[in-house]
Every structure is written in structure tokens, then in C-alpha cells.
Coordinates of C-alpha atoms in Angstrom, one line a residue:
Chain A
X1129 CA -32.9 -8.3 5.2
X1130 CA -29.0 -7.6 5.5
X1131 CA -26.9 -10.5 5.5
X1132 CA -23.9 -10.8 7.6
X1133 CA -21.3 -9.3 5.9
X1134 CA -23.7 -5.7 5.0
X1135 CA -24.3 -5.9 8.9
X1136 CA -20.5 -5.8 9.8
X1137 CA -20.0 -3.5 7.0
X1138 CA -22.2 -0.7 8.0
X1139 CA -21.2 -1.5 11.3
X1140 CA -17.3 -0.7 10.2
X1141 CA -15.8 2.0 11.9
X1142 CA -18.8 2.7 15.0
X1143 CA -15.7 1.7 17.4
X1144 CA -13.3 3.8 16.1
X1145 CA -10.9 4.5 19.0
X1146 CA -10.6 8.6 19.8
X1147 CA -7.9 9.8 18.0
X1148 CA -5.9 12.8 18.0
X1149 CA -6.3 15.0 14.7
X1150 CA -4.1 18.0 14.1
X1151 CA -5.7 21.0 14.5
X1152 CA -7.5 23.3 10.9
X1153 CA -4.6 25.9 11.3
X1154 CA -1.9 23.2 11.5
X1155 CA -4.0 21.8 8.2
X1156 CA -4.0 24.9 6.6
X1157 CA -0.7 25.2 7.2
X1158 CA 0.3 22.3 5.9
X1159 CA -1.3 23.2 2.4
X1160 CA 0.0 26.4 2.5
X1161 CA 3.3 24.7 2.7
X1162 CA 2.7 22.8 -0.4
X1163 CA 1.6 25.7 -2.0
X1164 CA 4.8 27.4 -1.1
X1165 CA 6.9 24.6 -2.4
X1166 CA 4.6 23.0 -5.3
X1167 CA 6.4 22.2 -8.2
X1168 CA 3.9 20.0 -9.7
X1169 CA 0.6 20.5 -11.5
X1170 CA -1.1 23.3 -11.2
X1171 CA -1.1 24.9 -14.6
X1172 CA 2.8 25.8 -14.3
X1173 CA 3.1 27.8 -17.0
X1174 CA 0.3 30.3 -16.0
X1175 CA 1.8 30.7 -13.1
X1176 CA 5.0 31.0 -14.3
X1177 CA 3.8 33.1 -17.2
X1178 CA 1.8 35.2 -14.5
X1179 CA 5.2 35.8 -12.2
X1180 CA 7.0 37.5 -15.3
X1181 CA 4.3 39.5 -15.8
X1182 CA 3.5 40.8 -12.0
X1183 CA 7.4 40.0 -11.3
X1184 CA 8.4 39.4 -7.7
X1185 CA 5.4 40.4 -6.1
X1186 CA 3.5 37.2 -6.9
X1187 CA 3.2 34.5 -4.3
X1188 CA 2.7 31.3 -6.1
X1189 CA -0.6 30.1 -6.5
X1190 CA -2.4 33.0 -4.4
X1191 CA -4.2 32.3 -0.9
X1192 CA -7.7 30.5 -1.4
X1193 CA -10.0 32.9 -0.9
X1194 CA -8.6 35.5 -3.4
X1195 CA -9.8 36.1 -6.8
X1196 CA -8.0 33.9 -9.2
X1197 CA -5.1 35.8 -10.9
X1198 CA -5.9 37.0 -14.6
X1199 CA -3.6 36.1 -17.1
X1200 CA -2.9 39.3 -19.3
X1201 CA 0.1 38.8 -20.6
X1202 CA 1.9 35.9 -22.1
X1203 CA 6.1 35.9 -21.1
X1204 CA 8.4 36.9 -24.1
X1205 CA 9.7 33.7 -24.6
X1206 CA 12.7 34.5 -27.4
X1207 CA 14.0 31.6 -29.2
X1208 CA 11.8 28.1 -28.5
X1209 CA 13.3 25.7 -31.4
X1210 CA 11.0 23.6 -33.2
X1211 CA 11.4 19.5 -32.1
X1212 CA 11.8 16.7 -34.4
X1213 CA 9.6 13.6 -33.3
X1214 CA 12.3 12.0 -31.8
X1215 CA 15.4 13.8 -30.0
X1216 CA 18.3 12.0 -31.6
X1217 CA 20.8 14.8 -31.2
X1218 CA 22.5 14.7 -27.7
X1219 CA 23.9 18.2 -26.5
X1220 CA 27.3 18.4 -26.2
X1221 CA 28.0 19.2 -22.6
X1222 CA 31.1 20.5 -21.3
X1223 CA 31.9 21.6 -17.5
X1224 CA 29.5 22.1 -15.2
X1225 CA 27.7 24.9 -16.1
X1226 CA 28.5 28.3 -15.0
X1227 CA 25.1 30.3 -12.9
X1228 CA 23.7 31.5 -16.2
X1229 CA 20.8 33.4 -15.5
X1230 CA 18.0 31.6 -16.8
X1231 CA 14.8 33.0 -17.1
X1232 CA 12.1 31.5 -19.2
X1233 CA 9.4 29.3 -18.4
X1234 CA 9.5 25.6 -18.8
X1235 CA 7.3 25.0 -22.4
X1236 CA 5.6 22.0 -23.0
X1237 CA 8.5 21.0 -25.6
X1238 CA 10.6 20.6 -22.9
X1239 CA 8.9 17.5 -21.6
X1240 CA 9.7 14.1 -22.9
X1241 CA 6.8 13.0 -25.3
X1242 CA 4.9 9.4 -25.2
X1243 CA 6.7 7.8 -28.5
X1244 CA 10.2 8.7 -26.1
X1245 CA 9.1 5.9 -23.8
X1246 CA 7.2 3.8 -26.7
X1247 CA 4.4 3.8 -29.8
X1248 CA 2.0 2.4 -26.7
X1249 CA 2.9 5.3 -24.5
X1250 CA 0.3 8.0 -23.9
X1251 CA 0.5 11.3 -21.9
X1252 CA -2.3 10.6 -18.8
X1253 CA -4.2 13.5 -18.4
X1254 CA -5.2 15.2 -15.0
X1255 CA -2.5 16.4 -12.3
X1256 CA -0.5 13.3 -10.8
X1257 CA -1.3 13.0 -6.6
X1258 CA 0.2 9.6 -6.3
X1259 CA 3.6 9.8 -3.7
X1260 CA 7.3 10.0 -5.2
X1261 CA 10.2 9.5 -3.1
X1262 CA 10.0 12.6 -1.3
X1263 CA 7.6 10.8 1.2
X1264 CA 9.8 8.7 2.0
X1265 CA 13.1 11.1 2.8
X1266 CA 10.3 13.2 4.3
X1267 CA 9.6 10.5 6.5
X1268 CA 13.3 9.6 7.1
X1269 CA 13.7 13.5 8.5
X1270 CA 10.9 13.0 10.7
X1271 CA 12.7 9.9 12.0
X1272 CA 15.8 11.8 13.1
X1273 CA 17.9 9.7 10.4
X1274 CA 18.7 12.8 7.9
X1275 CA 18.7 16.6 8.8
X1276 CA 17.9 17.8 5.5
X1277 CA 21.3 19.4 4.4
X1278 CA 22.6 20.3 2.5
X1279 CA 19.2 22.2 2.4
X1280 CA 17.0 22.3 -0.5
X1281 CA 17.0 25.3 -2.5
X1282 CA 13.4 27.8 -2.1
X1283 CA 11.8 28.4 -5.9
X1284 CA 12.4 31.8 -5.9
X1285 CA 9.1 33.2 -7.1
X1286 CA 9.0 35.0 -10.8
X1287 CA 12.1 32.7 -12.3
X1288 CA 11.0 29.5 -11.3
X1289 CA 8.4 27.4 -13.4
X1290 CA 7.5 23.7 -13.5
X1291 CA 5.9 20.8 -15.3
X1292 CA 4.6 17.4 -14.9
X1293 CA 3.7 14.3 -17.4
X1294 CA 2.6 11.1 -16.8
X1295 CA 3.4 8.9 -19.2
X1296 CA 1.0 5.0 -19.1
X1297 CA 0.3 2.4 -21.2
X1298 CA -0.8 0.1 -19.0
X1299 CA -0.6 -2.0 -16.3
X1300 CA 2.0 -4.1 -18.5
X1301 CA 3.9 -1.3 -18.9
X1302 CA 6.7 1.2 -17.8
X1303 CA 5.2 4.2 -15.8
X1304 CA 6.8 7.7 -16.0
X1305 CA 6.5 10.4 -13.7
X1306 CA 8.6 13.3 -14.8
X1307 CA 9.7 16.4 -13.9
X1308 CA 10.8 19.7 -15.1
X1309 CA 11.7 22.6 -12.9
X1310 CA 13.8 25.5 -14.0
X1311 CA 15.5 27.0 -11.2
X1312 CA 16.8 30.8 -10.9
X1313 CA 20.5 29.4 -11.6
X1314 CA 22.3 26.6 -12.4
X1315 CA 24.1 26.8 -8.5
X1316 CA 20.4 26.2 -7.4
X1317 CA 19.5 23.8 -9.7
X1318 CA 22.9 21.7 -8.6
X1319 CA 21.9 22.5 -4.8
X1320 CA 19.1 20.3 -5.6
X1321 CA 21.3 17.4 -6.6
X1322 CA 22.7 17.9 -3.9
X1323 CA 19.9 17.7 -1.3
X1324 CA 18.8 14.8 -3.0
X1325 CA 22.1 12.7 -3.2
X1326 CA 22.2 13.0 0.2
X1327 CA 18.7 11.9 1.1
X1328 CA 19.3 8.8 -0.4
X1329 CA 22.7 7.9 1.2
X1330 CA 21.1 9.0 4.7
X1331 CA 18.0 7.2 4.0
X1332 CA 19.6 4.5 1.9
X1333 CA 17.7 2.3 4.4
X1334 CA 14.5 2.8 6.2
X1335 CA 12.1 1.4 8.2
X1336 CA 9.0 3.1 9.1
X1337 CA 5.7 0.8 10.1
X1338 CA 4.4 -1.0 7.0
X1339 CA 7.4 0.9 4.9
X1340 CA 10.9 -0.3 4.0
X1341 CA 12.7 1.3 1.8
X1342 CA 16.4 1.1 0.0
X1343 CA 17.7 3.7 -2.3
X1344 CA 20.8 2.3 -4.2
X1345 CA 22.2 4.7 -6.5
X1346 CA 23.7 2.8 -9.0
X1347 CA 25.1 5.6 -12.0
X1348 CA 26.2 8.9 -12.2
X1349 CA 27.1 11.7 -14.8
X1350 CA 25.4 9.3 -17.1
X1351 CA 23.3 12.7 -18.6
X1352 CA 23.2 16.2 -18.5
X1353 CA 25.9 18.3 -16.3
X1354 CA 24.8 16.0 -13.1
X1355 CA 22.8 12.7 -13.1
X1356 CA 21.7 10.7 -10.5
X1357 CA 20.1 7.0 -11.4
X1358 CA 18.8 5.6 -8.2
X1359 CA 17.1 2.0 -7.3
X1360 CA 14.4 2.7 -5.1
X1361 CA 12.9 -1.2 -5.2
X1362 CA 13.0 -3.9 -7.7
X1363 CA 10.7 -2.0 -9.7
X1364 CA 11.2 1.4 -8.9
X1365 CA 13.6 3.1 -10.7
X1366 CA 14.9 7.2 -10.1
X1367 CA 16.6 9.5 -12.5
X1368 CA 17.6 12.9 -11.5
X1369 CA 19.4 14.8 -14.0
X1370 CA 20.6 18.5 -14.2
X1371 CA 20.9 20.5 -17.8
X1372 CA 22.2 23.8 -16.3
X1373 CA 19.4 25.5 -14.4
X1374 CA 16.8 22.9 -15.7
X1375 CA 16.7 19.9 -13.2
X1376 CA 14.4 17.0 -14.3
X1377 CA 13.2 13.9 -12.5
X1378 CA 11.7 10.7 -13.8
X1379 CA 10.3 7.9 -11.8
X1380 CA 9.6 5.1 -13.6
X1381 CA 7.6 2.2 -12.5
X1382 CA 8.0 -1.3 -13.9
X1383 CA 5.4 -4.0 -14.1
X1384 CA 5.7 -6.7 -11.2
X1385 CA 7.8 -9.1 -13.0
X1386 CA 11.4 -10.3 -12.0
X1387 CA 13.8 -7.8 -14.0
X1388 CA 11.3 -5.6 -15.6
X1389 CA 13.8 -2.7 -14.4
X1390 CA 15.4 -1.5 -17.0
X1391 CA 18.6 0.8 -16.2
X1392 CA 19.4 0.7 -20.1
X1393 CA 15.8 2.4 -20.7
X1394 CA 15.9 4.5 -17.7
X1395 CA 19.4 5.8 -19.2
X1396 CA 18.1 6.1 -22.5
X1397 CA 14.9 8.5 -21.4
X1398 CA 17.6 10.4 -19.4
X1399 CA 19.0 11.4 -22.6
X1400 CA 16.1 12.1 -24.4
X1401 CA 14.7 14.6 -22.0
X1402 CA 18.1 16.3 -21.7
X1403 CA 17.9 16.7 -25.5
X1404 CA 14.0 17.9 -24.9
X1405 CA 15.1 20.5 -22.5
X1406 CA 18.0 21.5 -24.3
X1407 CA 16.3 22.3 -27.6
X1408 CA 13.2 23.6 -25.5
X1409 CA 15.1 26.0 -23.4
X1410 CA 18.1 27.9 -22.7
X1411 CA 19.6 25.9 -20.4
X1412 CA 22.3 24.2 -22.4
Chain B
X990 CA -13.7 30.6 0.6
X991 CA -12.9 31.8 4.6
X992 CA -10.2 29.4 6.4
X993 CA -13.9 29.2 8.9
X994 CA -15.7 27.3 6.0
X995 CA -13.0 25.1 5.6
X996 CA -12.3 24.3 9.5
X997 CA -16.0 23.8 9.6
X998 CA -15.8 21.0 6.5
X999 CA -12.6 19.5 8.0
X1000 CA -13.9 19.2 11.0
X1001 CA -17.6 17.8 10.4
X1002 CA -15.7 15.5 7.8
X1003 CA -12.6 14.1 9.2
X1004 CA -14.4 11.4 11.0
X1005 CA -16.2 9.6 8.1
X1006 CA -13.3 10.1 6.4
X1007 CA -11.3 8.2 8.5
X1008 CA -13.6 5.4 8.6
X1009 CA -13.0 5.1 5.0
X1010 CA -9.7 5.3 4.9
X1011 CA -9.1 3.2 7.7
X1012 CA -11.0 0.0 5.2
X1013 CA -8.6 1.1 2.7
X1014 CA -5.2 1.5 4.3
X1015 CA -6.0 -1.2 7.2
X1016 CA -4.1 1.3 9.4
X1017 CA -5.3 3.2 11.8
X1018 CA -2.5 6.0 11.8
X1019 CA -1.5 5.6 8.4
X1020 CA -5.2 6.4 7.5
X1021 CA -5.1 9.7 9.6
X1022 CA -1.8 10.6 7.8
X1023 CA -3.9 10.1 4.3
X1024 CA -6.8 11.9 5.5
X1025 CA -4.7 14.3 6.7
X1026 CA -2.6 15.0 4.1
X1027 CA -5.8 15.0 1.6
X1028 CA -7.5 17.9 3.7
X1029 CA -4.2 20.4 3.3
X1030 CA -4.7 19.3 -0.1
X1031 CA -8.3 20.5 -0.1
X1032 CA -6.6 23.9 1.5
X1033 CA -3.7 24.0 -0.9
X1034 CA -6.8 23.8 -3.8
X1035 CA -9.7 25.1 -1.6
X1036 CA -10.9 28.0 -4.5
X1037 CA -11.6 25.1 -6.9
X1038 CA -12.3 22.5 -4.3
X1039 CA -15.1 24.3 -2.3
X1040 CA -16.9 24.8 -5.5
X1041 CA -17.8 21.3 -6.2
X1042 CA -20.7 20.0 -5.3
X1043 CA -19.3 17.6 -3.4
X1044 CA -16.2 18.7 -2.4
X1045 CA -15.6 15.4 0.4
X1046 CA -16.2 13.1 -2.8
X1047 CA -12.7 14.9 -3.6
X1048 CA -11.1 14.8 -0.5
X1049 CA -11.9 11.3 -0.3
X1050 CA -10.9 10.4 -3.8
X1051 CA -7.5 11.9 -2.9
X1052 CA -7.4 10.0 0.4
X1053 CA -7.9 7.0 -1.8
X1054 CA -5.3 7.9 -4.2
X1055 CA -2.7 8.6 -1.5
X1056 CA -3.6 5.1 0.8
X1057 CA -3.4 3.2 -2.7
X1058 CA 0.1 4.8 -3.7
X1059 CA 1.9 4.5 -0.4
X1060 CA -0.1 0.9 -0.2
X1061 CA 1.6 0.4 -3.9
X1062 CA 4.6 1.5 -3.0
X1063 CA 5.3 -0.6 0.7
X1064 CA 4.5 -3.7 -1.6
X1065 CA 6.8 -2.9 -3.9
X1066 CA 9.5 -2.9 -1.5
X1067 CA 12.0 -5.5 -1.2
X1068 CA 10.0 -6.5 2.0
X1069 CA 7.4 -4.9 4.3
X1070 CA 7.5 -5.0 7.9
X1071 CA 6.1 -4.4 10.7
X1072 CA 7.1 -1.2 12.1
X1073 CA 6.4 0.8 15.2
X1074 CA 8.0 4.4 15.0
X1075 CA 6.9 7.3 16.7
X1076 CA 4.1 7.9 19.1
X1077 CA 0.3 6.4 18.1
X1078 CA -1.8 9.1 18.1
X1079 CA -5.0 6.4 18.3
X1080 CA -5.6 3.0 19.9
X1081 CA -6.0 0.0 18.2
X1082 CA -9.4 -0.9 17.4
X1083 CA -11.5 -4.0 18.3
X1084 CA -10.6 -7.2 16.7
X1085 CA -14.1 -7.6 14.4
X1086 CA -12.7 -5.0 13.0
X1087 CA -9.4 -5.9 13.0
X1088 CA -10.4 -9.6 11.1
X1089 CA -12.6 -7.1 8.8
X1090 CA -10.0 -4.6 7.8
X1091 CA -7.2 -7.7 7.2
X1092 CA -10.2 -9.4 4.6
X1093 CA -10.4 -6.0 2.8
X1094 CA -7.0 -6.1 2.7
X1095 CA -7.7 -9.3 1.0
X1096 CA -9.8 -8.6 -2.2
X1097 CA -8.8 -6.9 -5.2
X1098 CA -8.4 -3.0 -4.5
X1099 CA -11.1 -2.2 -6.6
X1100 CA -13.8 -4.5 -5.2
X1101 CA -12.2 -3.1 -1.8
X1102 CA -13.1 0.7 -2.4
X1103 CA -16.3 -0.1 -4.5
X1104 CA -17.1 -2.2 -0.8
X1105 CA -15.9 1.0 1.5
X1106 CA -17.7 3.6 -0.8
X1107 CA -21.0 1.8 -0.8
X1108 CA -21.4 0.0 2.3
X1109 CA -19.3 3.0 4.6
X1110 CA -19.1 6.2 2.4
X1111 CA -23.1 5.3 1.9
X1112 CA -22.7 5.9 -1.9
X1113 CA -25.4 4.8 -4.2
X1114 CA -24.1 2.6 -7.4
X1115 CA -24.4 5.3 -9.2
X1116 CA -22.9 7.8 -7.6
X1117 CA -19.7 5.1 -7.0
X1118 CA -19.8 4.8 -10.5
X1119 CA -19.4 8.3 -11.2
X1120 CA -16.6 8.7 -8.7
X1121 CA -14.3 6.2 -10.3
X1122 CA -15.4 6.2 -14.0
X1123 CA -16.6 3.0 -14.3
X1124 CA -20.1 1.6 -15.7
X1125 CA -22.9 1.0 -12.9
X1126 CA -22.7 -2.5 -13.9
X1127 CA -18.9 -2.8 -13.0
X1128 CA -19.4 -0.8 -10.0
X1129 CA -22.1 -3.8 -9.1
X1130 CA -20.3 -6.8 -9.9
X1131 CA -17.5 -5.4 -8.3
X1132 CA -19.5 -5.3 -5.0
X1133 CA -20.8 -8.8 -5.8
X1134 CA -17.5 -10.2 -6.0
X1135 CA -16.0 -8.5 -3.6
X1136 CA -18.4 -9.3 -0.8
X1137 CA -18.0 -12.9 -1.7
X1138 CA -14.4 -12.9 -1.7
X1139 CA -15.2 -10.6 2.0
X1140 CA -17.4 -13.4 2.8
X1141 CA -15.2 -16.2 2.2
X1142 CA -12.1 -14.8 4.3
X1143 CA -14.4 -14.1 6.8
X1144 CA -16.5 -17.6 6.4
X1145 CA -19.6 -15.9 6.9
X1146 CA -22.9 -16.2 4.1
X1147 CA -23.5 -13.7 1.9
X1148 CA -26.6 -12.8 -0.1
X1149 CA -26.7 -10.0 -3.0
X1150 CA -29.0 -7.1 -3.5
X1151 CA -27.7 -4.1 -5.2
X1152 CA -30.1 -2.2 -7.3

């Protein structure tokens, strides 16, 4: 016989009030949206690797439905120097950088590896789907608060490339959620900066429901040609950096302890993925 | 896949989905935005995603992954509030399930979606197990506790019988 709480569980959800669900089409066209503007996951450098092969004619990531694009070609990537284990050698940066063209894909040397962050530190496998911040400046458009502009820079189809990394060691732990993208120029990649900077002094507070956020930025230029180190909660910290037309994002995730953020740390893996994209790619 | 296949899963779907969400989040509109948001990323992957067996085992997964990170992330804030922005698309529910969903809220997260796969996604021990990579036997003494924990916020008896 089912006992009380089995009853109300299988019970759970029989009085579900009617509710209004957006429609398949708007669905689909919210996924084709993050198709259109997906910079994480999804196998970058195939798809990048794919786009300098077919050139301007690929849409990223194909419509569903289609036969899956065949990779027949690997890009001509010239000159990819070798990294030592750990990137003690911080590029000399000058000026902003001038709109180089840039156009390679991001390789996995570019990312920051798991001894950057610590010996514990492993690289998670499997594509990320947790939220970043973007929810929440998403949410602060939605909310009238912040128009968007300056606007966000489109990925401009062959050019642009992106990786992911997740790097754990436990709930005890720092959590890092980076982000590489190389944009068609370094103007875009600064565009983004942009964008960004402004989300967080629009949205720099925000109430929505069960959400309340504060961004704080608390350094700049720390890294790179443009950085941005931003205090999204206690624990919750935000570095955006750009290295020419290479703009890279870690969020890092302390453990729930009073002071566990550490800006020192955040700064430190700021430079170390500079120097990872730098030695990587031609952006510096 | 055809956009029809995928209207027709979405749409024959959305509801249990909900329900399941709904236990997690504790929210009835922040469960549709999950749900939601987890079906256009079905679309945005629907090539792979329609060739699972089980393709609303990865929808729901998703959903789950979403709900805990935005769940994660509202606790981590300096405080959370209640809020009331924009225009509810659903009316509350009843308040047995409104004392339910606050004692999910409760219990540990994973005795809370061991509890909602089982006893409202109808998934065997097994198959829970296989869904979030853990031994049966975790899978089932996370139910155990977590329907005494259920029990004693809602100071009802419970008895145990998972197989």
C-alpha cells in the first residue's frame, strides 16, 4: 500500500493550473537563435575548421534536419607555437591593437589548462549548459532596464571560432568556466567589451522574482589590451579580457565560504590565459 | 528530423515536463522558462537529440541542469527576494502543492530530483540511476532519505519500498 507521502507524490502536478506555452515555431526559433549566436560547445573547431573550408557560405551549425556537414579539410593553420606547462612569459602589450585581420581558429592550446588553476584541477568533460551572466543582462533587457547598446557584435560566419573548458575539482574548489572566441577583428572583439561593460553598469542591480543580482566591476586593464574583473556575488567572480581579436571570459565560482573570492587568483588566471592565447594564436 | 516531429514531441511532452520542473524549481513560471528554454535546446541540437532513445530523458536532464544553475546562482546572491515582474503566464497552484513543492525545496537537491524522477517522471531505479550516473543503491537511499526528510517537513508517516 502507498503511504502518504508516495500518494501526494504521484499526485504532484494533477492541478497544475493552465498555462500559456509559447508556441513550436516561437521554440524553434528560439534554438535557431542560439544556434545563430552559439559560441560555446559544439565541437568549435570543426565548425570553424569546416567555415574555412566552405568559406562564407556556411551557416553555423547547419539546420536540424540536414545531413551533418563532412569534414574534408583541416584549416591551414601556419605557425601554432609549442606551450610550456606553465605560461610564465606575459606578452608585452602595447596600444590597443590595431583591426588586424585575424583569421585562424581558436586551438585547444589556447585554453588555459587544469595545473593553471591548480595540481587538483581537471578539465570536466561534456559541453557546459549551466547559465553565465548573460541570463541575467538578458533578463535585465527584458525588464526595460538596458537597451542592449552599444550592440553586440554578430560572429561573422567563416572567421569566427570558439571554445569552452570547464575546469572542477570539487565542490571545495574554484570553478572555471572559460571562454575563447576569436572575432573577425580586434574592433569587434573590443565591441564586445563594450556591450558587456555596459550590461553590467545598466544592470549593476537587478531584481527579477527569486533573482537579485549586483555586478561590481572592481579592475580594469589588469590583462590583455582590455580587461574587465567583475563581482557578480560573493562568490561569483567575472573576467573578461581582450588579446587583440581574441576575447576570453572566465567565471569562476568559489566555494560557499566567507572570502573564498579570490580577485588575486582571478587576476592571476587572467594572465595565464592571455599568455595561452598569445602563444596559441596570432592575436598578439 | 522535420520541425512536425519535433512540434509533435514538444507538444505531447511539455506538460510532464513541467510537472517535473515545477518539483524542482518550486516555481511555476520559472519552471516554464526552464522547460522552455530546454526544448529550443532540443531544436538547437534536434539531429543528435531525436536520435536517442529517449530523447525527453535529455530534455529533462537539461531542464534539471538549467532549474539547478539559476537555483544556484539566486542563492548565491547577496539576497533573494521575492519578486513579481512581468505578466504570469499561469496561476498559482493549490496549496498541497504549494506545502509540497516548499518541502522539496527543503531536502538536499539530489534526494529532490531522485524524489521528482521516480515518483513524477515515473522512472524505475534503474533507469534514475542511469540518468544521473549514480549506483542503484545511491539512487535508493537517496529516495529513502529524501522521503523521510519529505516526510518530516510535511509531518506525515512514511514507509519504504523501492525495489
Amino acid at each position: 500500500m502507498r503511504d502518504d507521502i508516495s500518494q501526494q507524490l504521484d499526485g504532484f502536478g494533477a492541478d497544475m493550473p493552465a498555462t500559456t506555452w509559447a508556441s513550436p515555431a516561437e521554440i524553434r526559433g528560439r534554438g535557431e537563435r542560439r544556434r545563430r549566436v552559439r559560441t560555446v560547445g559544439m565541437t568549435a573547431a570543426g565548425v570553424a575548421a569546416l567555415a574555412v573550408v566552405a568559406g562564407a557560405a556556411f551557416v553555423l551549425g547547419g539546420r536540424p534536419g540536414e545531413p551533418a556537414p563532412t569534414l574534408t579539410a583541416r584549416p591551414s593553420i601556419t605557425v601554432v607555437p609549442q606551450l610550456s606547462p606553465s605560461p610564465s612569459v606575459r606578452p608585452r602589450l602595447t596600444s590597443p591593437s590595431p583591426a588586424v585581420p585575424f583569421d585562424t581558429v581558436i586551438p585547444l592550446d589556447a585554453m588555459l589548462r587544469a595545473a593553471d588553476v591548480s595540481p587538483a584541477h581537471r578539465v570536466q568533460g561534456g559541453e557546459y549548459l549551466g547559465e553565465n551572466y548573460r541570463y541575467v543582462t538578458g533578463l535585465c533587457q527584458e525588464k526595460g532596464q538596458w537597451d542592449g547598446k552599444p550592440v553586440r557584435p554578430q560572429l561573422s560566419g567563416a572567421r569566427d571560432s570558439s571554445r569552452q573548458r570547464v575546469l572542477a575539482a570539487g565542490q571545495d574548489a574554484v570553478h572555471v568556466v572559460q571562454q575563447v572566441t576569436g572575432y573577425g577583428s580586434a574592433r569587434s572583439a573590443g565591441e564586445l567589451i563594450a556591450h558587456e561593460r555596459a550590461g553590467f553598469e545598466h544592470c549593476a542591480v537587478l531584481d527579477h522574482r527569486e533573482t537579485h543580482v549586483e555586478f561590481e566591476i572592481i579592475a580594469t586593464g589588469f590583462a590583455g589590451d582590455e580587461a574587465l574583473l567583475v563581482r557578480m556575488s560573493p562568490r561569483t567572480l567575472l573576467v573578461l579580457v581582450r588579446v587583440g581579436a581574441v576575447y576570453t571570459e572566465l567565471s569562476l565560482t568559489f566555494p560557499a565560504t566567507p572570502g573564498a573570492a579570490d580577485v588575486a587568483l582571478a587576476q592571476d588566471l587572467a594572465d595565464k590565459a592571455v599568455a595561452r592565447i598569445c602563444a596559441a594564436t596570432t592575436a598578439c | 528530423m522535420s520541425p512536425p516531429v519535433f512540434d509533435e514531441f514538444y507538444l505531447g511532452s511539455r506538460q510532464r515536463m513541467l510537472r517535473c520542473a515545477y518539483a524542482v524549481t518550486g516555481d511555476v513560471q520559472e519552471a516554464q522558462d526552464v522547460v522552455q528554454e530546454a526544448y529550443a535546446r532540443a531544436w538547437q541540437n534536434w539531429r543528435k537529440v531525436a536520435a536517442y532513445d529517449d530523447p525527453e530523458a535529455w530534455v529533462r536532464t537539461v531542464a534539471f541542469r538549467i532549474a539547478v544553475s539559476r537555483w544556484r546562482r539566486a542563492r548565491s546572491m547577496f539576497t533573494a527576494h521575492r519578486r513579481h515582474g512581468g505578466e504570469p503566464s499561469a496561476a498559482p497552484p493549490d496549496e498541497n502543492t504549494v506545502a509540497l513543492v516548499a518541502a522539496l525545496r527543503g531536502i538536499p537537491e539530489a534526494q529532490r530530483t531522485a524524489i521528482v524522477l521516480h515518483h513524477i517522471a515515473g522512472r524505475s531505479v534503474a533507469e534514475i540511476a542511469a540518468e544521473t550516473g549514480v549506483a542503484e543503491g545511491t539512487v535508493k537511499a537517496r529516495l529513502s532519505r529524501g522521503r523521510q526528510a519529505l516526510a518530516h517537513l510535511l509531518s506525515t508517516e512514511t514507509g519504504n519500498s523501492y525495489a
